[in-house]
Coordinates of C-alpha atoms and ligand atoms in Angstrom, one line a residue:
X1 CA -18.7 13.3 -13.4
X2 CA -20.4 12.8 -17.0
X3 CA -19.3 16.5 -18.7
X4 CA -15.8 16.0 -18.2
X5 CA -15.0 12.9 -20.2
X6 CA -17.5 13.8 -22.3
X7 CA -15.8 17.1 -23.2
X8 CA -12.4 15.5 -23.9
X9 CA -13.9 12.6 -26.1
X10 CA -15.7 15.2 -28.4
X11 CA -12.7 17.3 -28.6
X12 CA -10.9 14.6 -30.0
X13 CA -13.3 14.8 -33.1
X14 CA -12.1 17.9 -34.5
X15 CA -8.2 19.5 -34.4
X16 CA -7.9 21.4 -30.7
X17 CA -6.6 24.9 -30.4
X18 CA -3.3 24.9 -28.3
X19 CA -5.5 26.6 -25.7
X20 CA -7.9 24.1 -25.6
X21 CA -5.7 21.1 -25.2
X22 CA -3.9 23.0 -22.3
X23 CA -7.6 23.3 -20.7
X24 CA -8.9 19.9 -21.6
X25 CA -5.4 18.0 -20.2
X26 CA -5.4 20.4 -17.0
X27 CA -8.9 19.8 -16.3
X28 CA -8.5 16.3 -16.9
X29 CA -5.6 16.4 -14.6
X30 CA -7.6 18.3 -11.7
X31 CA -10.1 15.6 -12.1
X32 CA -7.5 12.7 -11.7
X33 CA -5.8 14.2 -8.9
X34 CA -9.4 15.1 -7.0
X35 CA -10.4 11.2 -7.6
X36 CA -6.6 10.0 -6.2
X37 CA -7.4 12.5 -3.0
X38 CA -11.1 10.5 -2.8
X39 CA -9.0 7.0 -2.7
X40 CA -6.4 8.4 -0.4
X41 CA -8.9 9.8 1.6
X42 CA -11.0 6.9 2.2
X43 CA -7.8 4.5 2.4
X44 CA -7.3 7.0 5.4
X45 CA -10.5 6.7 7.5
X46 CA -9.9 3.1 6.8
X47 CA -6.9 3.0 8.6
X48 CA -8.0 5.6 11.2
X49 CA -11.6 4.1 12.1
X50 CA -12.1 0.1 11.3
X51 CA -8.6 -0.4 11.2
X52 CA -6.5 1.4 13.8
X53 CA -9.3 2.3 16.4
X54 CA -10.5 -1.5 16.5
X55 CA -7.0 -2.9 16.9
X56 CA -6.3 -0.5 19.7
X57 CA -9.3 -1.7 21.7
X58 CA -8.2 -5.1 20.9
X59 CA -5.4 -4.7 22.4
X60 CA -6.6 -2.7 25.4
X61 CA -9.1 -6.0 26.1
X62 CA -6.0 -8.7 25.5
X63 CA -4.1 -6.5 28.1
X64 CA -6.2 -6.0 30.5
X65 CA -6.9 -9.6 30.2
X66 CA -3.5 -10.9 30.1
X67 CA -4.8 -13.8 27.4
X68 CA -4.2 -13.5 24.1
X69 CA -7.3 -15.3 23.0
X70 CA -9.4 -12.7 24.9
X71 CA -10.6 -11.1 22.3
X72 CA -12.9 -12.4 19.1
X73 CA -11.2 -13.8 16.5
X74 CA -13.8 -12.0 14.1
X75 CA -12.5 -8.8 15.2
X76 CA -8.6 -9.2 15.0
X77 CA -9.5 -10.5 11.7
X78 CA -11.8 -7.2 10.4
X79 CA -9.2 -5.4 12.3
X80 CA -6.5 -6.8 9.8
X81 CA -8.8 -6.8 6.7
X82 CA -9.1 -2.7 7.1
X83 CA -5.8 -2.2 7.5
X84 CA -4.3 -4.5 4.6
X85 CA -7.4 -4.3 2.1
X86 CA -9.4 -0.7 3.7
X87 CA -6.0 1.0 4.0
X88 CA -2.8 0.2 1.9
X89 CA -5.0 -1.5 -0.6
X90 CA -7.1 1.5 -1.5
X91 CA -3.7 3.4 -1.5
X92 CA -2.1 1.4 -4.2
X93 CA -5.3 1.5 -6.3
X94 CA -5.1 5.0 -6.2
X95 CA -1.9 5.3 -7.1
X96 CA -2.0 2.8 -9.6
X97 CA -4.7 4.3 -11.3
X98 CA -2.9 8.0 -11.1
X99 CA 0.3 6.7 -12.3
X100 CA 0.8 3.6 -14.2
X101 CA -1.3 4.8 -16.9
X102 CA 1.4 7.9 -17.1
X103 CA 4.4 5.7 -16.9
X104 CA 3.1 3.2 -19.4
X105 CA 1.9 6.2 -21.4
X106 CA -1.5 4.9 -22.2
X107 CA -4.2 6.6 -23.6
X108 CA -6.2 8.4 -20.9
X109 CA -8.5 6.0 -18.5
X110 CA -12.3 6.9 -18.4
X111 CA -12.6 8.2 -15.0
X112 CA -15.8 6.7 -14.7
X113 CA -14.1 3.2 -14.5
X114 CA -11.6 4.4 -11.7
X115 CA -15.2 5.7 -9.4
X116 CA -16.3 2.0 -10.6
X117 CA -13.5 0.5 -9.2
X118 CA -13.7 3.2 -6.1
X119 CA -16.8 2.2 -5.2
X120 CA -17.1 -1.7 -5.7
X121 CA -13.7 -1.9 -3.1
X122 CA -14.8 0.5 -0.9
X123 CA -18.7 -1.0 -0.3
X124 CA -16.8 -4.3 -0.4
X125 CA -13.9 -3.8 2.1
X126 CA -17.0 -2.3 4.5
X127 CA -19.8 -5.4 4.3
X128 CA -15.9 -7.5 5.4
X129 CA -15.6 -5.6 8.1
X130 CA -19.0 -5.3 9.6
X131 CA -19.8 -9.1 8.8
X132 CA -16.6 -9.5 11.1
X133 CA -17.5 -7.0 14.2
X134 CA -21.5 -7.3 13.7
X135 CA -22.3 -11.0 12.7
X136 CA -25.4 -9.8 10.8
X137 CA -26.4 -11.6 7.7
X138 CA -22.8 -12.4 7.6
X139 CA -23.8 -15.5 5.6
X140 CA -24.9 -13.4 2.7
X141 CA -22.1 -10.3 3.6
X142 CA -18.9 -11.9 3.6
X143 CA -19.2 -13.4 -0.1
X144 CA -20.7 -10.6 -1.5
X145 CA -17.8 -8.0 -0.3
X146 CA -14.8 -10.7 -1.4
X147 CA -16.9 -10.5 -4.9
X148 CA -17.0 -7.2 -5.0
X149 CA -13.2 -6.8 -4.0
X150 CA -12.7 -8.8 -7.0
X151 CA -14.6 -6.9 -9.2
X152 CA -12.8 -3.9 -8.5
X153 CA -9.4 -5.4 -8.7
X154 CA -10.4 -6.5 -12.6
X155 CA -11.5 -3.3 -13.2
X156 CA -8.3 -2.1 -12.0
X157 CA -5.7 -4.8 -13.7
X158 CA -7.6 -4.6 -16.9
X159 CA -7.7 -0.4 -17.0
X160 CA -3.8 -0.4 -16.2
X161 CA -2.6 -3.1 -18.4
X162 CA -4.3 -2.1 -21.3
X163 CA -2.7 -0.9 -24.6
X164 CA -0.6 1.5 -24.4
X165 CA -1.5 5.0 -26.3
X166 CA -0.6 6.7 -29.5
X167 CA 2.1 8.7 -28.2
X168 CA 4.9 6.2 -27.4
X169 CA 4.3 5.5 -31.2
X170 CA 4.4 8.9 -32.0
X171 CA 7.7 9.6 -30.0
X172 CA 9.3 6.5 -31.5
X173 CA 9.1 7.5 -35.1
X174 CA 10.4 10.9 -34.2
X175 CA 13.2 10.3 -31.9
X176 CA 14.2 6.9 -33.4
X177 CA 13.0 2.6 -31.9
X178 CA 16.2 3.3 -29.9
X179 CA 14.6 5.5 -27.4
X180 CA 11.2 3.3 -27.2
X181 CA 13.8 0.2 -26.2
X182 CA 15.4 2.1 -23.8
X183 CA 12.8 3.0 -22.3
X184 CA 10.6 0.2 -22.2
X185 CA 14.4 -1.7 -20.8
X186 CA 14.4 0.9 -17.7
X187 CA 11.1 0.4 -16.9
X188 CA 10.6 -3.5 -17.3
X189 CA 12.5 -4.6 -13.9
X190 CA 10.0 -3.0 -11.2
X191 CA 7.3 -3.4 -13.7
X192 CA 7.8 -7.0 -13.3
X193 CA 7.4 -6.5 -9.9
X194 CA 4.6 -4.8 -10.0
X195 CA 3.0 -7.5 -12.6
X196 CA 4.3 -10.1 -9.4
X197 CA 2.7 -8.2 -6.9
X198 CA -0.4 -8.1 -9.3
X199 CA -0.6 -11.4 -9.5
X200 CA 0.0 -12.0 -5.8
X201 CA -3.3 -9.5 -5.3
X202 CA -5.0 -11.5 -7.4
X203 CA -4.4 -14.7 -5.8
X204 CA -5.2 -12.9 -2.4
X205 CA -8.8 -11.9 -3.6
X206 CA -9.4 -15.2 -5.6
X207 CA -8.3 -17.3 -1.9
X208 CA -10.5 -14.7 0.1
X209 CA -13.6 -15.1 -2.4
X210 CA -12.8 -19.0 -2.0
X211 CA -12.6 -19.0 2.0
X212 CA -15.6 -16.1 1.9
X213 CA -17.6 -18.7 0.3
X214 CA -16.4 -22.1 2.4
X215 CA -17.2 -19.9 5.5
X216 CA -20.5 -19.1 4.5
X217 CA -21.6 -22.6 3.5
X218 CA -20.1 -24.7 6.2
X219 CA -18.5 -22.2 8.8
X220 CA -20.4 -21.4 12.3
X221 CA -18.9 -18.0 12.1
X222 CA -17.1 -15.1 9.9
X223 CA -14.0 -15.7 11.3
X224 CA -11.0 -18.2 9.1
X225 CA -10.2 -20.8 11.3
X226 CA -7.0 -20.1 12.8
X227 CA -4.3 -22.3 10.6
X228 CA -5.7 -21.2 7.5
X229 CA -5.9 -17.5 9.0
X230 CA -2.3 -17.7 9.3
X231 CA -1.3 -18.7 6.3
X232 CA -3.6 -16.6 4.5
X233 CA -1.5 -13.6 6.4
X234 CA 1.8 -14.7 4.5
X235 CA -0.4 -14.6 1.6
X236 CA -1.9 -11.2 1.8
X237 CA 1.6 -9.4 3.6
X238 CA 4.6 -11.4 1.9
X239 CA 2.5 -12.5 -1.3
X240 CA 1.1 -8.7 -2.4
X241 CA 2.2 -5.8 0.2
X242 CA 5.6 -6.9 0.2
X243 CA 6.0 -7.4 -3.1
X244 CA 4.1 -3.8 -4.4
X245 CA 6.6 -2.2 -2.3
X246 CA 9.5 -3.7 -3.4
X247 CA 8.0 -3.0 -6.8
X248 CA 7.4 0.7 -6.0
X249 CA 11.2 1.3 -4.1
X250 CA 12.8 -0.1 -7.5
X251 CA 11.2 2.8 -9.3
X252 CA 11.7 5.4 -6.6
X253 CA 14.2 5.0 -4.4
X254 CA 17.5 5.1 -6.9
X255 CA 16.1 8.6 -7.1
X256 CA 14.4 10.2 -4.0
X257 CA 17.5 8.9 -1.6
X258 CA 20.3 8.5 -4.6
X259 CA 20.9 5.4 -4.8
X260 CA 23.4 3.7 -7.3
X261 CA 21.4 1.4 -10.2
X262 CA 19.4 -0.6 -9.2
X263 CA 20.8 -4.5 -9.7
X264 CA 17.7 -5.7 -11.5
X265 CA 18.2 -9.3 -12.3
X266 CA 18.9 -10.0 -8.8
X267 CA 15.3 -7.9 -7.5
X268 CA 13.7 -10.7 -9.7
X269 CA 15.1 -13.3 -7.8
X270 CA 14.1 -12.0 -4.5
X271 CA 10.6 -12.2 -6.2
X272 CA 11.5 -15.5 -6.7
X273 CA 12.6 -16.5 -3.6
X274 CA 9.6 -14.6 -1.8
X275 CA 7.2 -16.4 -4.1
X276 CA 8.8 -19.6 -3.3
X277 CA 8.7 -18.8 0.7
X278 CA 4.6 -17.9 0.6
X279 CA 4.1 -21.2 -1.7
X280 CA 5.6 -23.4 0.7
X281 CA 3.7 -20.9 3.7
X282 CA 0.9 -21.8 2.2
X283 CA 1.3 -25.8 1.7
X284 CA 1.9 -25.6 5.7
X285 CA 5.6 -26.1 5.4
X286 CA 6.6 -22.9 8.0
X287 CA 9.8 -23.5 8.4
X288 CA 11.6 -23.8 4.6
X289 CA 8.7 -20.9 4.3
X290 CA 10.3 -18.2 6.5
X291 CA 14.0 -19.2 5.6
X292 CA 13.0 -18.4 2.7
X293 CA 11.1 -15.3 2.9
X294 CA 14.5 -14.1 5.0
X295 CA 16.6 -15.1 1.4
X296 CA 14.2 -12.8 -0.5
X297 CA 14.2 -10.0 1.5
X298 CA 18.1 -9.6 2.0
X299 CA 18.2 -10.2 -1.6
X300 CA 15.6 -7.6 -2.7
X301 CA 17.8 -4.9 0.3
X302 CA 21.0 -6.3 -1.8
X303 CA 19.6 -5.5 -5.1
X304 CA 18.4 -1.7 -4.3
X305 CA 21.6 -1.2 -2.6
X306 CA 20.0 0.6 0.0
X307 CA 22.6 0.0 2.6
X308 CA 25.5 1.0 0.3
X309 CA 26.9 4.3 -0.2
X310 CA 24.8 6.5 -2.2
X311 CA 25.5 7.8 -5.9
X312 CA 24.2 11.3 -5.6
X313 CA 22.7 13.0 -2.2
X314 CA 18.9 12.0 -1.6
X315 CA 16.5 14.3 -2.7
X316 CA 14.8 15.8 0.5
X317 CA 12.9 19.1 -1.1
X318 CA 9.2 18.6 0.4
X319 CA 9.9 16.2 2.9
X320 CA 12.2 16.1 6.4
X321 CA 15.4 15.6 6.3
X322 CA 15.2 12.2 8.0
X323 CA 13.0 10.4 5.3
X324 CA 16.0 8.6 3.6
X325 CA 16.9 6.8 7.6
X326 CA 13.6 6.1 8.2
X327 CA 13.3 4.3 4.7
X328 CA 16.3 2.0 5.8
X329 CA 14.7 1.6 9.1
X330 CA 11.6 -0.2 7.5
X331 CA 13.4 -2.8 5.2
X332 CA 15.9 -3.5 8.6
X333 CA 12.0 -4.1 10.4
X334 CA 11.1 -6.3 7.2
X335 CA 14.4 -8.5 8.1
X336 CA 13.4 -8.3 11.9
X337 CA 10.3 -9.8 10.7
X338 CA 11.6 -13.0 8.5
X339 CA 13.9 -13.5 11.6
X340 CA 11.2 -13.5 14.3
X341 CA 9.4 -15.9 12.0
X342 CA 12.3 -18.7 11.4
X343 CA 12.2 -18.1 15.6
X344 CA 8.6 -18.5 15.6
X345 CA 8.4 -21.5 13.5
X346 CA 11.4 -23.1 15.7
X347 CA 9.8 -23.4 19.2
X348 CA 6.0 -25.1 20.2
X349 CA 3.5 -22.0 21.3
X350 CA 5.0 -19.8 19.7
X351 CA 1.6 -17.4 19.3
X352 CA 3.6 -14.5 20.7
X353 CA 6.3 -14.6 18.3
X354 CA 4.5 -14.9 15.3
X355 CA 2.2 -12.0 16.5
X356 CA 5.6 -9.9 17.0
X357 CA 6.5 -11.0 13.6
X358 CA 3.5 -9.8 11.9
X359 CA 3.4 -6.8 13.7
X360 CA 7.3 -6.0 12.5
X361 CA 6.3 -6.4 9.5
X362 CA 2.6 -4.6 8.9
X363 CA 3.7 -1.6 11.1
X364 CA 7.4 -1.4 11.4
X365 CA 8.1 -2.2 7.3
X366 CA 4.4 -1.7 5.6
X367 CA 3.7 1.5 7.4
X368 CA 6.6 3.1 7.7
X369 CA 6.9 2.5 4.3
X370 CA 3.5 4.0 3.6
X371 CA 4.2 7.1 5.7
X372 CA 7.9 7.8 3.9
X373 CA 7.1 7.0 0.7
X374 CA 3.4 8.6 0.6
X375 CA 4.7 12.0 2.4
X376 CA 7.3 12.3 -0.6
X377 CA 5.1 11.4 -3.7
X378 CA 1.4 11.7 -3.0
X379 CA 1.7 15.8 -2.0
X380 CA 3.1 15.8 -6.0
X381 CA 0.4 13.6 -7.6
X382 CA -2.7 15.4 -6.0
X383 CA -2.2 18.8 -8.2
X384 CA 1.3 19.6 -7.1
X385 CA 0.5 20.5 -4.0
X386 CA 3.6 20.9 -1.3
X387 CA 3.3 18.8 1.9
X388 CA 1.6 20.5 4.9
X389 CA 4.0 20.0 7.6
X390 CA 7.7 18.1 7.4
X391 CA 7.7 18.3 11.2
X392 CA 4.5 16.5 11.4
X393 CA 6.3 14.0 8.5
X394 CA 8.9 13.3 11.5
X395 CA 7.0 13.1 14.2
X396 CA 4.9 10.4 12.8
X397 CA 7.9 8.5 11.5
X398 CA 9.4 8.5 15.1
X399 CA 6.4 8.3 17.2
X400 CA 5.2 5.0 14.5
X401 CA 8.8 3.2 14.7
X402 CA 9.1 3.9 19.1
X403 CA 5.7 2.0 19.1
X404 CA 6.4 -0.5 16.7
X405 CA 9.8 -1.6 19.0
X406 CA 8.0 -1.2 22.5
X407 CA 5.0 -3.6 20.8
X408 CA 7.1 -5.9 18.6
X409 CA 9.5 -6.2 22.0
X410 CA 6.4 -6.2 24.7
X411 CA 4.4 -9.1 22.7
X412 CA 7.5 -11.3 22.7
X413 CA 7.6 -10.6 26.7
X414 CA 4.0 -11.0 27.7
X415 CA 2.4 -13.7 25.6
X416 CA 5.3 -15.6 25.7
X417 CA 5.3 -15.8 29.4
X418 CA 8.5 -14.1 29.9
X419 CA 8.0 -11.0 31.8
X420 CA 4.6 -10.2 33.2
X421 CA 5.2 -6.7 33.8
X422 CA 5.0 -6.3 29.3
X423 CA 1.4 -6.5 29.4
X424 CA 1.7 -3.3 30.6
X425 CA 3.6 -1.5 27.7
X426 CA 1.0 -3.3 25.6
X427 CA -1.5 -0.3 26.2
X428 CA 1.2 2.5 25.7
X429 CA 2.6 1.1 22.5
X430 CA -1.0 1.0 21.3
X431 CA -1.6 4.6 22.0
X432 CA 1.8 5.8 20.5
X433 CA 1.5 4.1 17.4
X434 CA -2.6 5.5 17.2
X435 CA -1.2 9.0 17.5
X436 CA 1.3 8.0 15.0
X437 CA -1.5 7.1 12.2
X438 CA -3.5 10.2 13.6
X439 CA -0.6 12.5 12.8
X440 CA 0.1 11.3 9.3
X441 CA -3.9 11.7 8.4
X442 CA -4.1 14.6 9.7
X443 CA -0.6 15.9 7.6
X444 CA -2.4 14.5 4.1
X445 CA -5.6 15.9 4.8
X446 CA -4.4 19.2 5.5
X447 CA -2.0 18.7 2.9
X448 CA -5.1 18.1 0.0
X449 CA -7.4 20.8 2.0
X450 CA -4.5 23.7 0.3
X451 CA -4.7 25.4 -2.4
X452 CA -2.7 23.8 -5.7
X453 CA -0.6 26.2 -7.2
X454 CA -2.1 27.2 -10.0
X455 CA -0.7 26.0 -13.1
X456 CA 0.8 28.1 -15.6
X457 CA -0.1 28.5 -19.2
X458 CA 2.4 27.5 -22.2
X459 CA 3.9 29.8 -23.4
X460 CA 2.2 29.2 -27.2
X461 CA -0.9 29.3 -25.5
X462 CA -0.4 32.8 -24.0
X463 CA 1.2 34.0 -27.5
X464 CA -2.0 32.9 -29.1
X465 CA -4.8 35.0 -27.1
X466 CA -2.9 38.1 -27.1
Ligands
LIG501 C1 -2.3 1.2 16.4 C2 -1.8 0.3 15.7 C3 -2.2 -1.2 15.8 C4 -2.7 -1.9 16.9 C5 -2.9 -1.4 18.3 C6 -2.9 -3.2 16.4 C7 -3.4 -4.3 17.1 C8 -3.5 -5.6 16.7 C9 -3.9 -6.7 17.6 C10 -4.2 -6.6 19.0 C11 -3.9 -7.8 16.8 C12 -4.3 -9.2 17.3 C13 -3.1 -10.1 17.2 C14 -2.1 -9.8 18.3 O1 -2.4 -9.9 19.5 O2 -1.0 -9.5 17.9 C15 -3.6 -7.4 15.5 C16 -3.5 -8.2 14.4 C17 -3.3 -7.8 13.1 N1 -3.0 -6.5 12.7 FE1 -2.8 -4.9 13.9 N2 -2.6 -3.3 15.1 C18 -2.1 -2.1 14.7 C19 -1.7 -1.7 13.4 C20 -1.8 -2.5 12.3 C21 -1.4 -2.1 11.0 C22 -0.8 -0.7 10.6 C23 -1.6 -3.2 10.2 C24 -1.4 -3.3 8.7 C25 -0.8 -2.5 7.9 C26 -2.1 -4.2 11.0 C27 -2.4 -5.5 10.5 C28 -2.8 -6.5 11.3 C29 -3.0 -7.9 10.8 C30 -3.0 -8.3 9.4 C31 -3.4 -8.7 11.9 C32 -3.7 -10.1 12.0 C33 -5.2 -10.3 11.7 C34 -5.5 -11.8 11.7 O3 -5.2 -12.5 12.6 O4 -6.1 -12.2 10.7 N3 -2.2 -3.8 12.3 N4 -3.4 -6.0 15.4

C-alpha cells in the first residue's frame, strides 16, 4: 500500500485544490476503512475457526466423557487465547486504530504502521494457538508469538497516544481555549478508561511474554499450570476486556440507547475497585478478589445509569429494535458472573462454578457486548456502509444469550455433581451458541461485501470544476 501515503505526504508540500483534499481525505478514508474490514475480518475467523470451532469440540469430548478434565489443558487454553487475544483483541485494535486517532484528532497514522501492527498480532496470536493444539517446536513458538503480541500492542499504544494534530490547535484559536477545554473535559472520563484498559493490556502481554518464557525454559508442556491459568483469566477478562468495554459504553451508550450523563467520577472508581479485585486475584487472595470485582461492576452499571430511565429514546436507525435490552442483558450477565465467582471461591471443588463464571462473563457480557455494540458502530466505520440484516442482528443476540443460560446453568449441574442428566444440554448449548457466532459473521461479512454509498462531493468542490 506504498502510493497512497505517499500521495498524501507529497500533497502536503504544496497548497491542495479543494478538489484534491476531498480526493486525498476520501481515499485516505477508503483505505482506513478497507484495513478496519481486514482486522474485523480476521478477528472473525478467529473466533469462528481456532476459537469457537475448538471450544465446541471441547466440549463435545468433556460431555461425552462426563469429566471435566477430559480434555487437554493445551487446548482449552488455545481455545481461550483465540477467542480473548484472536477475536476481541484484534477487534479493539481495529477499532482503536480507526477511531482514537479521530476522536483525539491527531494527525493522520501511516497506514503502513497499522498493517505492521496487523500482522505482528495476527502471526503471533496463530504460532499461540498451534503451539497449544500441535506441540511442535512449541519451545521456540510460544515466546516468539507472546513477543510478537507485544510488539504489535507498542506499535498500537504508541500510534494512538501520540501528539495530537494541528487542527485542535487550529480550532482553538478560532473558536476560543474554551471549546478545546470542553472538549478535552467530555472526553477525558472514558479516555481514562481506555488509558486503564491499556494499561491492563499491557500488563496481560507483558505476564503472557513472562509465563511464555518460564514455560519454555522449565515447563514439560505449552499449557500454564492450572492456578496460575486461573488467575491469569482474571487478568486477561476483568484486567483488559472488562475494562475496554466499560471504556467504550461511557462513550457510546449515553448516546446510542439515551442515556442521562454519564456519572464520571464514580466510572473511575469502579476502575478502581476492578483494579483492586484483579490485584488481589492475582496475589491468590480469591475471595476479597471477586467481592470486589462485584463492587466494581455494580458501580461502573451505577455510573452509566443504564438501568435508570432514559433521557431521550435510544437511537435504533441501522440496528433491531431490541439492541438497547440486549445491552442491559450483558452487564446483568457481567453481575451474574462476579456473583458465581464470590460462590465459587466459597465452597472446595468448585471447578464447575468458576467455569460457569467465566463462561457468564466471556460469552454472556463480552460477546453480547461485541455483537450489540459491533452491529451498531462497525457497519458506520467501514465506509458508511448500512448493516446487512437487523433480523440476523436479533437472531444472534437471542440465539447467543439462550445458549449462554442453558451452558452457564448446565455447567453448574453437571460438573458440580448435581444433576447428571446436564451433561446432556452441554452439547446443545454448544451448538446454539456456534450458530450464534456463525450468524453474526456471516451478518458483518455480508455487511462489508456491499457496496458503500458513494460519497458526495462538497459543494465548493463541485462549484469549482464547473
Ligand atoms: C460456542 C461457544 C463456546 C464454547 C462451546 C466454549 C467452550 C469452552 C470449554 C469447553 C472450555 C473449557 C472449560 C470449561 O469446561 O468450561 C472453555 C474455556 C474457555 N473459554 Fe470458551 N467456549 C465458547 C465461547 C467462548 C467465548 C466467546 C470466549 C471469549 C470471548 C471464550 C473464552 C474462554 C476462555 C478464556 C476459557 C478458559 C481457557 C483457560 O482455561 O485458559 N469461550 N470454553
Amino acid at each position: 500500500m506504498p502510493a497512497l501515503p505517499t500521495r498524501i505526504e507529497q500533497s502536503t508540500e504544496r497548497d491542495l485544490t479543494p478538489l484534491e483534499v476531498f480526493e486525498v481525505t476520501s481515499a485516505r478514508e477508503t483505505a482506513l476503512s478497507r484495513l478496519l474490514m481486514l482486522y474485523i475480518g480476521t478477528g472473525l475467523i478467529f473466533m469462528l475457526l481456532p476459537g469457537t470451532f475448538l471450544g465446541v469440540w471441547n466440549l463435545l469430548a468433556i460431555s461425552s466423557h462426563r469429566a471435566a478434565d477430559s480434555v487437554s489443558p493445551a487446548w482449552i487454553q488455545a481455545h481461550g487465547h483465540a477467542q480473548i487475544f484472536g477475536w476481541i483483541g484484534t477487534f479493539i485494535l481495529g477499532i482503536g486504530f480507526f477511531s482514537i486517532p479521530k476522536l483525539r484528532r491527531m494527525e493522520p497514522l501511516a497506514l503502513s504502521v497499522v498493517w505492521a501492527a496487523w500482522g505482528l498480532w495476527t502471526v503471533g496470536v496463530s504460532l499461540r494457538w498451534l503451539s497449544g493444539v500441535c506441540p511442535w517446536q512449541w519451545r521456540a513458538l510460544l515466546p516468539v508469538s507472546a513477543v510478537l503480541e507485544l510488539a504489535a500492542f507498542l506499535i498500537f499504544f504508541r500510534s494512538v497516544s501520540g501528539h495530537r494534530g494541528q487542527s485542535l490547535e487550529k480550532d482553538g484559536a478560532s473558536a476560543g481555549n474554551e471549546r478545546v477545554t470542553e472538549e478535552k473535559a467530555k472526553l477525558d472520563e472514558w479516555v481514562l478508561v481506555v488509558i486503564a484498559a491499556s494499561v491492563g493490556l499491557l500488563l496481560t502481554l507483558l505476564v503472557n511474554l513472562g509465563a511464555s518464557v518460564f514455560l519454555s525454559v522449565q515447563g514439560a508442556s505449552p499449557d500454564l499450570p492450572a492456578n496460575f491459568d486461573q488467575r491469569f483469566l482474571v487478568l486477561e477478562t476483568w484486567g483488559f476486556l472488562v475494562v475496554f468495554v466499560w471504556g467504550f459504553s461511557a462513550k457510546w451508550l449515553p448516546i446510542f440507547l439515551g442515556l442521562r450523563s454519564l456519572r464520571g467520577k464514580t466510572l473511575l472508581c469502579a476502575v478502581a475497585l476492578n483494579s483492586a479485585g484483579v490485584l488481589a486475584a492475582f496475589t491468590g487472595w480469591m475471595t476479597a478478589a471477586v467481592v470486589l470485582l462485584l463492587a466494581g461492576i455494580i458501580t461502573a452499571i451505577y455510573s452509566l445509569r443504564l438501568f435508570e430511565p432514559p433521557a431521550r429514546p435510544a437511537k435504533v436507525k441501522g440496528v433491531h429494535a431490541s439492541f438497547p435490552i440486549f445491552v442491559r442483558v450483558a452487564y446483568i450477565w457481567a453481575v451474574v458472573a462476579a456473583a458465581l465467582g464470590i460462590w465459587a471461591a466459597a465452597v472446595p471443588n468448585s471447578h464447575g462454578i468458576w467455569g460457569a463464571s467465566r463462561h457468564a462473563l466471556t460469552v454472556g457480557f463480552l460477546a453480547t457486548m461485541v455483537f450489540a455494540i459491533g452491529q451498531r458502530v462497525l457497519p458506520a466505520f467501514s465506509g458508511m456502509r448500512l448493516l446487512f440484516s437487523t433480523k440476523l442482528m436479533f437472531i444472534a443476540l437471542l440465539l447467543l444469550t439462550i445458549g449462554c443460560l442453558l451452558r452457564v446453568s448446565s455447567e453448574i449441574l453437571a460438573y458440580q455433581g448435581f444433576a447428571r442428566s446436564a451433561w446432556s444440554w452441554l452439547p446443545v448449548s454448544a451448538v446454539i451458541e456456534m450458530t450464534a457466532v456463525t450468524l453474526f459473521a456471516i451478518n458483518l461479512f455480508a455487511t462489508f461485501a456491499r457496496r458503500p454509498p458513494s460519497r458526495s462531493r462538497p459543494r465548493s468542490t463541485m462549484t469549482s470544476r464547473r
